[in-house]
Amino acid sequence: AECTVMPGLAGIAVQALLFMCCAAVLVCKKRREGAGRTWKEFGLDSSKQLVGAAWLHGLNMACATLLHRAQSEGDECEWYWLNIMLDDTLGVAVEYLLHRAVSCALRIDTGEYWLHGRFRWQSYIKQLMVWLFVVTAMKLCMVVLMLLFCEQFMGCASFVLRPFLSKPWLKLLVVMISTPLIMNSLQFWLQDKFLKKDSSKR
């Protein structure tokens, strides 16, 4: 049987579990930092990441389905795995460069939400919109890359997932739970470094 990305209530439950695990990673990172960043600042910084992650997850589910239909190689699980691996490695580097360029162009101080002690919703919303734009632009770049090098990337995905080929449920477990848990935790940790306020400005 062909492996397809997890649908229905089971899929929602798994994604909720992954969400909580990734949030826990951010909390651990905050505790390791010490007192440099307040919990309010941490919450606002993290909320940008979590909204972006939810948006990116939807894009990845759609991309996995559409790319599977458009290309003769690979199933939905292999395409989803490939999306995760690219987003959480090369994609993070692209996000860093895009975020820095856009923030400089718009003169946005990332991680800065207060002015003279008063919280500014405009600043937060602007930063969130910039981040969603960056995430979307990164995803488009990764899709173009996957289309250009489809054969090579699919060969890599097939090779890594081959041990689970005979058991679609096990392949699904690796693709939808194990890989996202590890790679998204790494992604969250790295993204937090450039989405929070520069420590030199504190």
mmCIF file with all atom_site columns, C-alpha atoms in Angstrom:
data_model
loop_
_atom_site.group_PDB
_atom_site.id
_atom_site.type_symbol
_atom_site.label_atom_id
_atom_site.label_alt_id
_atom_site.label_comp_id
_atom_site.label_asym_id
_atom_site.label_entity_id
_atom_site.label_seq_id
_atom_site.pdbx_PDB_ins_code
_atom_site.Cartn_x
_atom_site.Cartn_y
_atom_site.Cartn_z
_atom_site.occupancy
_atom_site.B_iso_or_equiv
_atom_site.pdbx_formal_charge
_atom_site.auth_seq_id
_atom_site.auth_comp_id
_atom_site.auth_asym_id
_atom_site.auth_atom_id
_atom_site.pdbx_PDB_model_num
ATOM 1   C CA . ALA A 1 1   ? 0.000  0.000  0.000   1.00 0.00 ? 1   ALA A CA 1
ATOM 2   C CA . GLU A 1 2   ? 1.126  3.526  -0.784  1.00 0.00 ? 2   GLU A CA 1
ATOM 3   C CA . CYS A 1 3   ? 2.022  5.754  2.145   1.00 0.00 ? 3   CYS A CA 1
ATOM 4   C CA . THR A 1 4   ? -0.071 8.935  2.470   1.00 0.00 ? 4   THR A CA 1
ATOM 5   C CA . VAL A 1 5   ? 0.270  11.797 4.940   1.00 0.00 ? 5   VAL A CA 1
ATOM 6   C CA . MET A 1 6   ? -1.752 11.280 8.104   1.00 0.00 ? 6   MET A CA 1
ATOM 7   C CA . PRO A 1 7   ? -5.359 12.493 7.814   1.00 0.00 ? 7   PRO A CA 1
ATOM 8   C CA . GLY A 1 8   ? -8.250 13.089 10.212  1.00 0.00 ? 8   GLY A CA 1
ATOM 9   C CA . LEU A 1 9   ? -8.296 13.231 14.005  1.00 0.00 ? 9   LEU A CA 1
ATOM 10  C CA . ALA A 1 10  ? -5.230 11.015 14.352  1.00 0.00 ? 10  ALA A CA 1
ATOM 11  C CA . GLY A 1 11  ? -3.213 13.452 12.274  1.00 0.00 ? 11  GLY A CA 1
ATOM 12  C CA . ILE A 1 12  ? -4.447 16.427 14.309  1.00 0.00 ? 12  ILE A CA 1
ATOM 13  C CA . ALA A 1 13  ? -3.564 14.647 17.579  1.00 0.00 ? 13  ALA A CA 1
ATOM 14  C CA . VAL A 1 14  ? -0.048 13.857 16.330  1.00 0.00 ? 14  VAL A CA 1
ATOM 15  C CA . GLN A 1 15  ? 0.495  17.446 15.199  1.00 0.00 ? 15  GLN A CA 1
ATOM 16  C CA . ALA A 1 16  ? -0.708 18.740 18.575  1.00 0.00 ? 16  ALA A CA 1
ATOM 17  C CA . LEU A 1 17  ? 1.808  16.466 20.307  1.00 0.00 ? 17  LEU A CA 1
ATOM 18  C CA . LEU A 1 18  ? 4.613  17.690 18.048  1.00 0.00 ? 18  LEU A CA 1
ATOM 19  C CA . PHE A 1 19  ? 3.551  21.275 18.703  1.00 0.00 ? 19  PHE A CA 1
ATOM 20  C CA . MET A 1 20  ? 3.846  20.768 22.466  1.00 0.00 ? 20  MET A CA 1
ATOM 21  C CA . CYS A 1 21  ? 7.256  19.094 22.090  1.00 0.00 ? 21  CYS A CA 1
ATOM 22  C CA . CYS A 1 22  ? 8.607  21.969 20.004  1.00 0.00 ? 22  CYS A CA 1
ATOM 23  C CA . ALA A 1 23  ? 7.199  24.500 22.477  1.00 0.00 ? 23  ALA A CA 1
ATOM 24  C CA . ALA A 1 24  ? 8.977  22.584 25.254  1.00 0.00 ? 24  ALA A CA 1
ATOM 25  C CA . VAL A 1 25  ? 12.251 22.901 23.328  1.00 0.00 ? 25  VAL A CA 1
ATOM 26  C CA . LEU A 1 26  ? 11.831 26.687 23.257  1.00 0.00 ? 26  LEU A CA 1
ATOM 27  C CA . VAL A 1 27  ? 11.099 26.769 27.003  1.00 0.00 ? 27  VAL A CA 1
ATOM 28  C CA . CYS A 1 28  ? 14.282 24.763 27.643  1.00 0.00 ? 28  CYS A CA 1
ATOM 29  C CA . LYS A 1 29  ? 16.235 27.228 25.524  1.00 0.00 ? 29  LYS A CA 1
ATOM 30  C CA . LYS A 1 30  ? 14.788 30.144 27.494  1.00 0.00 ? 30  LYS A CA 1
ATOM 31  C CA . ARG A 1 31  ? 15.768 28.545 30.798  1.00 0.00 ? 31  ARG A CA 1
ATOM 32  C CA . ARG A 1 32  ? 19.326 28.033 29.563  1.00 0.00 ? 32  ARG A CA 1
ATOM 33  C CA . GLU A 1 33  ? 19.584 31.704 28.593  1.00 0.00 ? 33  GLU A CA 1
ATOM 34  C CA . GLY A 1 34  ? 19.103 32.999 32.090  1.00 0.00 ? 34  GLY A CA 1
ATOM 35  C CA . ALA A 1 35  ? 17.550 36.398 32.829  1.00 0.00 ? 35  ALA A CA 1
ATOM 36  C CA . GLY A 1 36  ? 18.539 38.238 29.624  1.00 0.00 ? 36  GLY A CA 1
ATOM 37  C CA . ARG A 1 37  ? 15.071 37.968 28.055  1.00 0.00 ? 37  ARG A CA 1
ATOM 38  C CA . THR A 1 38  ? 11.832 38.351 29.999  1.00 0.00 ? 38  THR A CA 1
ATOM 39  C CA . TRP A 1 39  ? 9.119  35.695 29.791  1.00 0.00 ? 39  TRP A CA 1
ATOM 40  C CA . LYS A 1 40  ? 6.849  38.237 28.081  1.00 0.00 ? 40  LYS A CA 1
ATOM 41  C CA . GLU A 1 41  ? 9.445  38.827 25.384  1.00 0.00 ? 41  GLU A CA 1
ATOM 42  C CA . PHE A 1 42  ? 9.999  35.095 25.086  1.00 0.00 ? 42  PHE A CA 1
ATOM 43  C CA . GLY A 1 43  ? 6.261  34.498 24.682  1.00 0.00 ? 43  GLY A CA 1
ATOM 44  C CA . LEU A 1 44  ? 5.993  37.087 21.918  1.00 0.00 ? 44  LEU A CA 1
ATOM 45  C CA . ASP A 1 45  ? 9.106  35.799 20.141  1.00 0.00 ? 45  ASP A CA 1
ATOM 46  C CA . SER A 1 46  ? 7.867  32.214 20.376  1.00 0.00 ? 46  SER A CA 1
ATOM 47  C CA . SER A 1 47  ? 4.370  33.078 19.185  1.00 0.00 ? 47  SER A CA 1
ATOM 48  C CA . LYS A 1 48  ? 5.831  34.306 15.880  1.00 0.00 ? 48  LYS A CA 1
ATOM 49  C CA . GLN A 1 49  ? 7.580  30.989 15.443  1.00 0.00 ? 49  GLN A CA 1
ATOM 50  C CA . LEU A 1 50  ? 4.515  28.938 16.353  1.00 0.00 ? 50  LEU A CA 1
ATOM 51  C CA . VAL A 1 51  ? 2.212  30.815 13.972  1.00 0.00 ? 51  VAL A CA 1
ATOM 52  C CA . GLY A 1 52  ? 4.845  30.470 11.253  1.00 0.00 ? 52  GLY A CA 1
ATOM 53  C CA . ALA A 1 53  ? 5.232  26.753 11.985  1.00 0.00 ? 53  ALA A CA 1
ATOM 54  C CA . ALA A 1 54  ? 1.473  26.173 11.732  1.00 0.00 ? 54  ALA A CA 1
ATOM 55  C CA . TRP A 1 55  ? 1.386  28.026 8.412   1.00 0.00 ? 55  TRP A CA 1
ATOM 56  C CA . LEU A 1 56  ? 4.413  26.094 7.128   1.00 0.00 ? 56  LEU A CA 1
ATOM 57  C CA . HIS A 1 57  ? 2.875  22.781 8.176   1.00 0.00 ? 57  HIS A CA 1
ATOM 58  C CA . GLY A 1 58  ? -0.184 23.541 6.082   1.00 0.00 ? 58  GLY A CA 1
ATOM 59  C CA . LEU A 1 59  ? 2.039  24.461 3.142   1.00 0.00 ? 59  LEU A CA 1
ATOM 60  C CA . ASN A 1 60  ? 4.034  21.239 3.539   1.00 0.00 ? 60  ASN A CA 1
ATOM 61  C CA . MET A 1 61  ? 0.914  19.075 3.602   1.00 0.00 ? 61  MET A CA 1
ATOM 62  C CA . ALA A 1 62  ? -0.342 20.791 0.453   1.00 0.00 ? 62  ALA A CA 1
ATOM 63  C CA . CYS A 1 63  ? 3.064  20.564 -1.240  1.00 0.00 ? 63  CYS A CA 1
ATOM 64  C CA . ALA A 1 64  ? 3.419  16.862 -0.433  1.00 0.00 ? 64  ALA A CA 1
ATOM 65  C CA . THR A 1 65  ? 0.033  16.120 -2.006  1.00 0.00 ? 65  THR A CA 1
ATOM 66  C CA . LEU A 1 66  ? 0.466  18.365 -5.056  1.00 0.00 ? 66  LEU A CA 1
ATOM 67  C CA . LEU A 1 67  ? 4.041  17.324 -5.801  1.00 0.00 ? 67  LEU A CA 1
ATOM 68  C CA . HIS A 1 68  ? 3.043  13.675 -5.552  1.00 0.00 ? 68  HIS A CA 1
ATOM 69  C CA . ARG A 1 69  ? 0.295  14.254 -8.107  1.00 0.00 ? 69  ARG A CA 1
ATOM 70  C CA . ALA A 1 70  ? 2.501  16.334 -10.413 1.00 0.00 ? 70  ALA A CA 1
ATOM 71  C CA . GLN A 1 71  ? 5.576  14.091 -10.346 1.00 0.00 ? 71  GLN A CA 1
ATOM 72  C CA . SER A 1 72  ? 5.846  10.440 -11.308 1.00 0.00 ? 72  SER A CA 1
ATOM 73  C CA . GLU A 1 73  ? 8.331  9.654  -8.521  1.00 0.00 ? 73  GLU A CA 1
ATOM 74  C CA . GLY A 1 74  ? 7.720  9.163  -4.811  1.00 0.00 ? 74  GLY A CA 1
ATOM 75  C CA . ASP A 1 75  ? 4.612  8.984  -2.631  1.00 0.00 ? 75  ASP A CA 1
ATOM 76  C CA . GLU A 1 76  ? 3.142  11.620 -0.311  1.00 0.00 ? 76  GLU A CA 1
ATOM 77  C CA . CYS A 1 77  ? 5.230  10.473 2.650   1.00 0.00 ? 77  CYS A CA 1
ATOM 78  C CA . GLU A 1 78  ? 8.499  10.766 0.736   1.00 0.00 ? 78  GLU A CA 1
ATOM 79  C CA . TRP A 1 79  ? 7.575  14.256 -0.472  1.00 0.00 ? 79  TRP A CA 1
ATOM 80  C CA . TYR A 1 80  ? 6.568  15.329 3.037   1.00 0.00 ? 80  TYR A CA 1
ATOM 81  C CA . TRP A 1 81  ? 9.833  13.977 4.473   1.00 0.00 ? 81  TRP A CA 1
ATOM 82  C CA . LEU A 1 82  ? 11.778 15.838 1.806   1.00 0.00 ? 82  LEU A CA 1
ATOM 83  C CA . ASN A 1 83  ? 9.910  19.069 2.568   1.00 0.00 ? 83  ASN A CA 1
ATOM 84  C CA . ILE A 1 84  ? 10.736 18.757 6.274   1.00 0.00 ? 84  ILE A CA 1
ATOM 85  C CA . MET A 1 85  ? 14.421 18.012 5.693   1.00 0.00 ? 85  MET A CA 1
ATOM 86  C CA . LEU A 1 86  ? 14.929 20.911 3.279   1.00 0.00 ? 86  LEU A CA 1
ATOM 87  C CA . ASP A 1 87  ? 12.928 23.407 5.350   1.00 0.00 ? 87  ASP A CA 1
ATOM 88  C CA . ASP A 1 88  ? 14.794 22.595 8.558   1.00 0.00 ? 88  ASP A CA 1
ATOM 89  C CA . THR A 1 89  ? 18.301 22.736 7.071   1.00 0.00 ? 89  THR A CA 1
ATOM 90  C CA . LEU A 1 90  ? 18.811 24.841 3.959   1.00 0.00 ? 90  LEU A CA 1
ATOM 91  C CA . GLY A 1 91  ? 15.466 26.538 4.566   1.00 0.00 ? 91  GLY A CA 1
ATOM 92  C CA . VAL A 1 92  ? 16.596 27.969 7.925   1.00 0.00 ? 92  VAL A CA 1
ATOM 93  C CA . ALA A 1 93  ? 19.623 29.581 6.246   1.00 0.00 ? 93  ALA A CA 1
ATOM 94  C CA . VAL A 1 94  ? 17.335 31.085 3.587   1.00 0.00 ? 94  VAL A CA 1
ATOM 95  C CA . GLU A 1 95  ? 14.984 32.355 6.305   1.00 0.00 ? 95  GLU A CA 1
ATOM 96  C CA . TYR A 1 96  ? 17.865 33.976 8.173   1.00 0.00 ? 96  TYR A CA 1
ATOM 97  C CA . LEU A 1 97  ? 19.069 35.845 5.078   1.00 0.00 ? 97  LEU A CA 1
ATOM 98  C CA . LEU A 1 98  ? 15.560 36.878 3.989   1.00 0.00 ? 98  LEU A CA 1
ATOM 99  C CA . HIS A 1 99  ? 14.549 37.957 7.487   1.00 0.00 ? 99  HIS A CA 1
ATOM 100 C CA . ARG A 1 100 ? 17.659 40.052 7.888   1.00 0.00 ? 100 ARG A CA 1
ATOM 101 C CA . ALA A 1 101 ? 17.242 41.678 4.456   1.00 0.00 ? 101 ALA A CA 1
ATOM 102 C CA . VAL A 1 102 ? 13.520 42.462 4.894   1.00 0.00 ? 102 VAL A CA 1
ATOM 103 C CA . SER A 1 103 ? 13.961 43.719 8.460   1.00 0.00 ? 103 SER A CA 1
ATOM 104 C CA . CYS A 1 104 ? 16.762 46.044 7.336   1.00 0.00 ? 104 CYS A CA 1
ATOM 105 C CA . ALA A 1 105 ? 14.750 47.269 4.341   1.00 0.00 ? 105 ALA A CA 1
ATOM 106 C CA . LEU A 1 106 ? 11.708 48.040 6.505   1.00 0.00 ? 106 LEU A CA 1
ATOM 107 C CA . ARG A 1 107 ? 13.825 49.259 9.439   1.00 0.00 ? 107 ARG A CA 1
ATOM 108 C CA . ILE A 1 108 ? 12.284 46.776 11.850  1.00 0.00 ? 108 ILE A CA 1
ATOM 109 C CA . ASP A 1 109 ? 14.011 45.967 15.135  1.00 0.00 ? 109 ASP A CA 1
ATOM 110 C CA . THR A 1 110 ? 13.137 42.318 15.583  1.00 0.00 ? 110 THR A CA 1
ATOM 111 C CA . GLY A 1 111 ? 12.159 41.339 19.111  1.00 0.00 ? 111 GLY A CA 1
ATOM 112 C CA . GLU A 1 112 ? 11.382 44.955 20.042  1.00 0.00 ? 112 GLU A CA 1
ATOM 113 C CA . TYR A 1 113 ? 7.762  45.327 21.196  1.00 0.00 ? 113 TYR A CA 1
ATOM 114 C CA . TRP A 1 114 ? 7.755  48.185 23.708  1.00 0.00 ? 114 TRP A CA 1
ATOM 115 C CA . LEU A 1 115 ? 8.292  51.927 23.377  1.00 0.00 ? 115 LEU A CA 1
ATOM 116 C CA . HIS A 1 116 ? 8.734  53.967 26.562  1.00 0.00 ? 116 HIS A CA 1
ATOM 117 C CA . GLY A 1 117 ? 7.291  51.077 28.557  1.00 0.00 ? 117 GLY A CA 1
ATOM 118 C CA . ARG A 1 118 ? 4.154  50.728 26.438  1.00 0.00 ? 118 ARG A CA 1
ATOM 119 C CA . PHE A 1 119 ? 3.435  47.625 24.369  1.00 0.00 ? 119 PHE A CA 1
ATOM 120 C CA . ARG A 1 120 ? 3.048  48.356 20.654  1.00 0.00 ? 120 ARG A CA 1
ATOM 121 C CA . TRP A 1 121 ? 0.703  45.963 18.823  1.00 0.00 ? 121 TRP A CA 1
ATOM 122 C CA . GLN A 1 122 ? 1.724  47.511 15.500  1.00 0.00 ? 122 GLN A CA 1
ATOM 123 C CA . SER A 1 123 ? 5.310  46.464 16.025  1.00 0.00 ? 123 SER A CA 1
ATOM 124 C CA . TYR A 1 124 ? 4.339  42.883 16.898  1.00 0.00 ? 124 TYR A CA 1
ATOM 125 C CA . ILE A 1 125 ? 1.924  42.526 13.962  1.00 0.00 ? 125 ILE A CA 1
ATOM 126 C CA . LYS A 1 126 ? 4.492  43.978 11.566  1.00 0.00 ? 126 LYS A CA 1
ATOM 127 C CA . GLN A 1 127 ? 7.133  41.491 12.763  1.00 0.00 ? 127 GLN A CA 1
ATOM 128 C CA . LEU A 1 128 ? 4.652  38.614 12.492  1.00 0.00 ? 128 LEU A CA 1
ATOM 129 C CA . MET A 1 129 ? 3.700  39.599 8.928   1.00 0.00 ? 129 MET A CA 1
ATOM 130 C CA . VAL A 1 130 ? 7.363  39.841 7.965   1.00 0.00 ? 130 VAL A CA 1
ATOM 131 C CA . TRP A 1 131 ? 8.004  36.383 9.396   1.00 0.00 ? 131 TRP A CA 1
ATOM 132 C CA . LEU A 1 132 ? 5.054  34.837 7.549   1.00 0.00 ? 132 LEU A CA 1
ATOM 133 C CA . PHE A 1 133 ? 6.306  36.446 4.333   1.00 0.00 ? 133 PHE A CA 1
ATOM 134 C CA . VAL A 1 134 ? 9.792  35.042 4.972   1.00 0.00 ? 134 VAL A CA 1
ATOM 135 C CA . VAL A 1 135 ? 8.421  31.547 5.676   1.00 0.00 ? 135 VAL A CA 1
ATOM 136 C CA . THR A 1 136 ? 6.300  31.624 2.526   1.00 0.00 ? 136 THR A CA 1
ATOM 137 C CA . ALA A 1 137 ? 9.167  32.892 0.361   1.00 0.00 ? 137 ALA A CA 1
ATOM 138 C CA . MET A 1 138 ? 11.459 30.195 1.771   1.00 0.00 ? 138 MET A CA 1
ATOM 139 C CA . LYS A 1 139 ? 8.860  27.535 0.960   1.00 0.00 ? 139 LYS A CA 1
ATOM 140 C CA . LEU A 1 140 ? 8.607  28.757 -2.627  1.00 0.00 ? 140 LEU A CA 1
ATOM 141 C CA . CYS A 1 141 ? 12.398 28.585 -2.932  1.00 0.00 ? 141 CYS A CA 1
ATOM 142 C CA . MET A 1 142 ? 12.427 25.013 -1.613  1.00 0.00 ? 142 MET A CA 1
ATOM 143 C CA . VAL A 1 143 ? 9.631  23.948 -3.984  1.00 0.00 ? 143 VAL A CA 1
ATOM 144 C CA . VAL A 1 144 ? 11.557 25.349 -6.965  1.00 0.00 ? 144 VAL A CA 1
ATOM 145 C CA . LEU A 1 145 ? 14.648 23.510 -5.739  1.00 0.00 ? 145 LEU A CA 1
ATOM 146 C CA . MET A 1 146 ? 12.719 20.241 -5.385  1.00 0.00 ? 146 MET A CA 1
ATOM 147 C CA . LEU A 1 147 ? 11.305 20.578 -8.885  1.00 0.00 ? 147 LEU A CA 1
ATOM 148 C CA . LEU A 1 148 ? 14.715 21.346 -10.400 1.00 0.00 ? 148 LEU A CA 1
ATOM 149 C CA . PHE A 1 149 ? 16.422 18.436 -8.673  1.00 0.00 ? 149 PHE A CA 1
ATOM 150 C CA . CYS A 1 150 ? 13.446 16.118 -8.300  1.00 0.00 ? 150 CYS A CA 1
ATOM 151 C CA . GLU A 1 151 ? 15.246 12.932 -9.330  1.00 0.00 ? 151 GLU A CA 1
ATOM 152 C CA . GLN A 1 152 ? 18.220 13.489 -7.007  1.00 0.00 ? 152 GLN A CA 1
ATOM 153 C CA . PHE A 1 153 ? 16.116 14.468 -3.993  1.00 0.00 ? 153 PHE A CA 1
ATOM 154 C CA . MET A 1 154 ? 13.662 11.613 -4.498  1.00 0.00 ? 154 MET A CA 1
ATOM 155 C CA . GLY A 1 155 ? 16.564 9.188  -4.764  1.00 0.00 ? 155 GLY A CA 1
ATOM 156 C CA . CYS A 1 156 ? 17.821 10.414 -1.391  1.00 0.00 ? 156 CYS A CA 1
ATOM 157 C CA . ALA A 1 157 ? 14.356 10.197 0.220   1.00 0.00 ? 157 ALA A CA 1
ATOM 158 C CA . SER A 1 158 ? 13.774 6.705  -1.173  1.00 0.00 ? 158 SER A CA 1
ATOM 159 C CA . PHE A 1 159 ? 17.169 5.529  0.075   1.00 0.00 ? 159 PHE A CA 1
ATOM 160 C CA . VAL A 1 160 ? 16.596 6.812  3.627   1.00 0.00 ? 160 VAL A CA 1
ATOM 161 C CA . LEU A 1 161 ? 13.018 5.502  3.846   1.00 0.00 ? 161 LEU A CA 1
ATOM 162 C CA . ARG A 1 162 ? 13.671 2.187  2.065   1.00 0.00 ? 162 ARG A CA 1
ATOM 163 C CA . PRO A 1 163 ? 13.976 0.143  5.324   1.00 0.00 ? 163 PRO A CA 1
ATOM 164 C CA . PHE A 1 164 ? 10.348 1.095  6.097   1.00 0.00 ? 164 PHE A CA 1
ATOM 165 C CA . LEU A 1 165 ? 8.987  0.511  2.582   1.00 0.00 ? 165 LEU A CA 1
ATOM 166 C CA . SER A 1 166 ? 7.266  -2.801 3.326   1.00 0.00 ? 166 SER A CA 1
ATOM 167 C CA . LYS A 1 167 ? 5.331  -1.340 6.266   1.00 0.00 ? 167 LYS A CA 1
ATOM 168 C CA . PRO A 1 168 ? 3.510  1.891  5.330   1.00 0.00 ? 168 PRO A CA 1
ATOM 169 C CA . TRP A 1 169 ? 2.442  2.500  8.940   1.00 0.00 ? 169 TRP A CA 1
ATOM 170 C CA . LEU A 1 170 ? 6.086  2.430  10.076  1.00 0.00 ? 170 LEU A CA 1
ATOM 171 C CA . LYS A 1 171 ? 7.104  4.702  7.221   1.00 0.00 ? 171 LYS A CA 1
ATOM 172 C CA . LEU A 1 172 ? 4.317  7.080  8.248   1.00 0.00 ? 172 LEU A CA 1
ATOM 173 C CA . LEU A 1 173 ? 5.588  7.009  11.841  1.00 0.00 ? 173 LEU A CA 1
ATOM 174 C CA . VAL A 1 174 ? 9.084  8.014  10.706  1.00 0.00 ? 174 VAL A CA 1
ATOM 175 C CA . VAL A 1 175 ? 7.826  10.676 8.302   1.00 0.00 ? 175 VAL A CA 1
ATOM 176 C CA . MET A 1 176 ? 5.091  12.288 10.414  1.00 0.00 ? 176 MET A CA 1
ATOM 177 C CA . ILE A 1 177 ? 6.460  11.872 13.951  1.00 0.00 ? 177 ILE A CA 1
ATOM 178 C CA . SER A 1 178 ? 10.160 10.954 14.316  1.00 0.00 ? 178 SER A CA 1
ATOM 179 C CA . THR A 1 179 ? 11.601 13.211 11.612  1.00 0.00 ? 179 THR A CA 1
ATOM 180 C CA . PRO A 1 180 ? 9.492  16.318 12.419  1.00 0.00 ? 180 PRO A CA 1
ATOM 181 C CA . LEU A 1 181 ? 10.130 15.912 16.156  1.00 0.00 ? 181 LEU A CA 1
ATOM 182 C CA . ILE A 1 182 ? 13.900 15.979 15.694  1.00 0.00 ? 182 ILE A CA 1
ATOM 183 C CA . MET A 1 183 ? 14.169 18.391 12.779  1.00 0.00 ? 183 MET A CA 1
ATOM 184 C CA . ASN A 1 184 ? 11.514 20.885 13.911  1.00 0.00 ? 184 ASN A CA 1
ATOM 185 C CA . SER A 1 185 ? 13.116 21.065 17.361  1.00 0.00 ? 185 SER A CA 1
ATOM 186 C CA . LEU A 1 186 ? 16.410 21.973 15.689  1.00 0.00 ? 186 LEU A CA 1
ATOM 187 C CA . GLN A 1 187 ? 14.611 24.467 13.446  1.00 0.00 ? 187 GLN A CA 1
ATOM 188 C CA . PHE A 1 188 ? 12.888 26.176 16.406  1.00 0.00 ? 188 PHE A CA 1
ATOM 189 C CA . TRP A 1 189 ? 16.151 26.434 18.325  1.00 0.00 ? 189 TRP A CA 1
ATOM 190 C CA . LEU A 1 190 ? 17.954 28.065 15.374  1.00 0.00 ? 190 LEU A CA 1
ATOM 191 C CA . GLN A 1 191 ? 15.107 30.389 14.378  1.00 0.00 ? 191 GLN A CA 1
ATOM 192 C CA . ASP A 1 192 ? 14.816 31.717 17.914  1.00 0.00 ? 192 ASP A CA 1
ATOM 193 C CA . LYS A 1 193 ? 18.384 33.000 17.668  1.00 0.00 ? 193 LYS A CA 1
ATOM 194 C CA . PHE A 1 194 ? 17.482 35.545 14.987  1.00 0.00 ? 194 PHE A CA 1
ATOM 195 C CA . LEU A 1 195 ? 13.833 36.236 15.867  1.00 0.00 ? 195 LEU A CA 1
ATOM 196 C CA . LYS A 1 196 ? 14.597 37.538 19.352  1.00 0.00 ? 196 LYS A CA 1
ATOM 197 C CA . LYS A 1 197 ? 16.076 40.914 20.156  1.00 0.00 ? 197 LYS A CA 1
ATOM 198 C CA . ASP A 1 198 ? 19.808 41.269 19.608  1.00 0.00 ? 198 ASP A CA 1
ATOM 199 C CA . SER A 1 199 ? 21.449 40.714 23.004  1.00 0.00 ? 199 SER A CA 1
ATOM 200 C CA . SER A 1 200 ? 23.744 43.700 22.393  1.00 0.00 ? 200 SER A CA 1
ATOM 201 C CA . LYS A 1 201 ? 20.659 45.996 22.421  1.00 0.00 ? 201 LYS A CA 1
ATOM 202 C CA . ARG A 1 202 ? 19.389 44.860 25.819  1.00 0.00 ? 202 ARG A CA 1
#
